[in-house]
Every structure is written in C-alpha cells, then in structure tokens.
Short mmCIF file of C-alpha atoms in Angstrom, two decimals:
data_model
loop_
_atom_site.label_atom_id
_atom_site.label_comp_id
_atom_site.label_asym_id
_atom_site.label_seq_id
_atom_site.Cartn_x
_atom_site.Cartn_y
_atom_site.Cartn_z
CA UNK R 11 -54.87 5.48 11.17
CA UNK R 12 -55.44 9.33 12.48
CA UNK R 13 -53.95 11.01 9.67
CA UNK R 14 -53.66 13.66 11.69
CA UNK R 15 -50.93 12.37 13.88
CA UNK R 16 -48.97 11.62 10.79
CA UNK R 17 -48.85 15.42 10.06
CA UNK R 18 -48.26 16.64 13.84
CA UNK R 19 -45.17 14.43 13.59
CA UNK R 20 -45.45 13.06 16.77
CA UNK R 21 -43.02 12.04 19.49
CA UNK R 22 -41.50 8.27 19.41
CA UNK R 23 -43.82 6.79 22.39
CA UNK R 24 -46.99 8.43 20.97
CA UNK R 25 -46.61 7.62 17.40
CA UNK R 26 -45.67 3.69 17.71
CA UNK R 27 -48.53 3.08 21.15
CA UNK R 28 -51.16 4.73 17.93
CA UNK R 29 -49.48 2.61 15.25
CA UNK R 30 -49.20 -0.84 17.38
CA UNK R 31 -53.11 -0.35 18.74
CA UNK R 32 -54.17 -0.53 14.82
CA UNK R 33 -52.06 -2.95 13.66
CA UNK R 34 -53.22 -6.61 13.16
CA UNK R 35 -51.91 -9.01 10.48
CA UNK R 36 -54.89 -8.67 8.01
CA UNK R 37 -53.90 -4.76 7.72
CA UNK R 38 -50.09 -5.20 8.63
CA UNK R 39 -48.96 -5.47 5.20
CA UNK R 40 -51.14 -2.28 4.04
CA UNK R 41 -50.14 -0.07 6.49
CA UNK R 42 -46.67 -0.76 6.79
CA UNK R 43 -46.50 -0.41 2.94
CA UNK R 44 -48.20 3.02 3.20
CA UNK R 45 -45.95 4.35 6.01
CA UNK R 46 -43.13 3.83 3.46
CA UNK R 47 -44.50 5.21 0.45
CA UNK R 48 -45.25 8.55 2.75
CA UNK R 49 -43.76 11.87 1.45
CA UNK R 50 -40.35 13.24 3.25
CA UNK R 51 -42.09 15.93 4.30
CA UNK R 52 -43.85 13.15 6.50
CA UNK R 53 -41.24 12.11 9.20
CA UNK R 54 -42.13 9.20 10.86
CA UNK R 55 -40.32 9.19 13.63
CA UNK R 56 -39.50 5.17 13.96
CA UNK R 57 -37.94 2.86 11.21
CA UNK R 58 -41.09 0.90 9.78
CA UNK R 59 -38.77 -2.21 10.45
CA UNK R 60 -38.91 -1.35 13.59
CA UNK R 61 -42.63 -0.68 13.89
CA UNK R 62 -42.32 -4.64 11.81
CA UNK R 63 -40.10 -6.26 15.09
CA UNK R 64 -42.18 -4.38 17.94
CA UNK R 65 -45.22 -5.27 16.58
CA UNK R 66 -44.01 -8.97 15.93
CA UNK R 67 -42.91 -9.27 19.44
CA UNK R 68 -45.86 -8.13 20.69
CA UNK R 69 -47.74 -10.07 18.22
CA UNK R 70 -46.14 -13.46 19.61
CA UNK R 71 -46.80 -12.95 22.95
CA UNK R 72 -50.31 -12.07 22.72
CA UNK R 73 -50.99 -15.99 21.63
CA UNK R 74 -50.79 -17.07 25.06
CA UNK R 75 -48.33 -19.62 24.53
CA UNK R 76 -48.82 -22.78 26.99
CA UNK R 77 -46.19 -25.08 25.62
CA UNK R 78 -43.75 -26.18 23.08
CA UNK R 79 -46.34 -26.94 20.18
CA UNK R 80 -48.01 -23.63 21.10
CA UNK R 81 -44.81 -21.76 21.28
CA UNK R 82 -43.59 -23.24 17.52
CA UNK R 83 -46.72 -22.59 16.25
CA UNK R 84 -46.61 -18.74 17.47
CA UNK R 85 -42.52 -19.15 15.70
CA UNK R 86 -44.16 -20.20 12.51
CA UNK R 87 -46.58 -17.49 12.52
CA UNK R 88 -44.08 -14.81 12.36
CA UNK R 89 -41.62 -16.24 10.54
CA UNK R 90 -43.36 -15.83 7.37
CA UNK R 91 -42.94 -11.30 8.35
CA UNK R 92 -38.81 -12.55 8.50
CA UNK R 93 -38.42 -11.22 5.34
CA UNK R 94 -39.63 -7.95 5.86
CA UNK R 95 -36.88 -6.96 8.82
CA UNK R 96 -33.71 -6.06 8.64
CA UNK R 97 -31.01 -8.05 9.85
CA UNK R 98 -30.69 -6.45 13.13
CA UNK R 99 -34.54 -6.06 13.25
CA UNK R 100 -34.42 -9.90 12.89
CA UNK R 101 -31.65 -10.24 15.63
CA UNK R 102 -33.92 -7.72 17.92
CA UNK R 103 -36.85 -10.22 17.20
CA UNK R 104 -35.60 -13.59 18.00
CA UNK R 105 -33.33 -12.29 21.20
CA UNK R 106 -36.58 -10.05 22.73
CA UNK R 107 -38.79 -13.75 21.98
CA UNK R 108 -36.45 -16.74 22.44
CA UNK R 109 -34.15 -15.36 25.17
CA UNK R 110 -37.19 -13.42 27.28
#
C-alpha cells in the first residue's frame, strides 16, 4: 500500500487502479479493515464497499470461468465477502456478474 497516496488524496481512477493491483483475498480483509479505521483527515475518495464490489467483480472474472460448475464455484467463492457489501453494493455485484 504506498502510504503516500493515501496522504496526496488522490483522484477516484488513481486511488482504486493502486488499491485493486494490491488486493488479493489473503490481504483483502486487512486492508479493507485498515482503509476504514483511517483518520478523517484521510479522505479516501471511494466507499470501501465499493472498493469490496469492484474488486469482487474483478475477482470473479479473473477465474476464467469455462462452464456452469466453474462459474458456481467462482459464485461460491465470493459469496462468503456478501456480508461485507451493502445492499446496493450487493445489487451492483450480482447485476455487473450474472447479467454481463
């Protein structure tokens, strides 16, 4: 994480292509739990649900999904982040994977 992006407070586009080239889900938890434990005075400048759904997305089409048992297994995979999103996050989610 370049810490020192966090204090430039960065534009949307450069912030979440940093954020979603570091992210992976061993460290997912970590750093999303850091981004909202960050000071005020530290604007990030995207929702970390939304840093949660883009990542997800991205996340579930990186598996290279061949067919139905592939795709269902990618499903299961991210459902267990569900719980971390907000309702529309969640609604973002399944209508940028299922209905893409």
């Amino acid at each position: 994480l370049d810490y020192k992006l966090l204090v430039e407070q960065p534009s949307v586009e450069r912030f979440t292509s940093h954020i979603l080239g570091i992210i992976k889900p061993e460290n997912v938890g970590l750093l999303t739990k850091f981004l909202r434990t960050l000071p005020p005075a530290f604007k990030i400048p995207v929702s970390v649900n939304s840093l949660y759904t883009m990542w997800l997305t991205r996340y579930f089409f990186s598996e290279g999904i061949t067919g139905d048992k592939k795709w269902m297994q990618a499903w299961r995979q991210c459902a267990s982040y569900f719980t971390k999103l907000a309702k529309e996050e969640l609604v973002k989610l399944v209508a940028a994977t299922c209905f893409s």
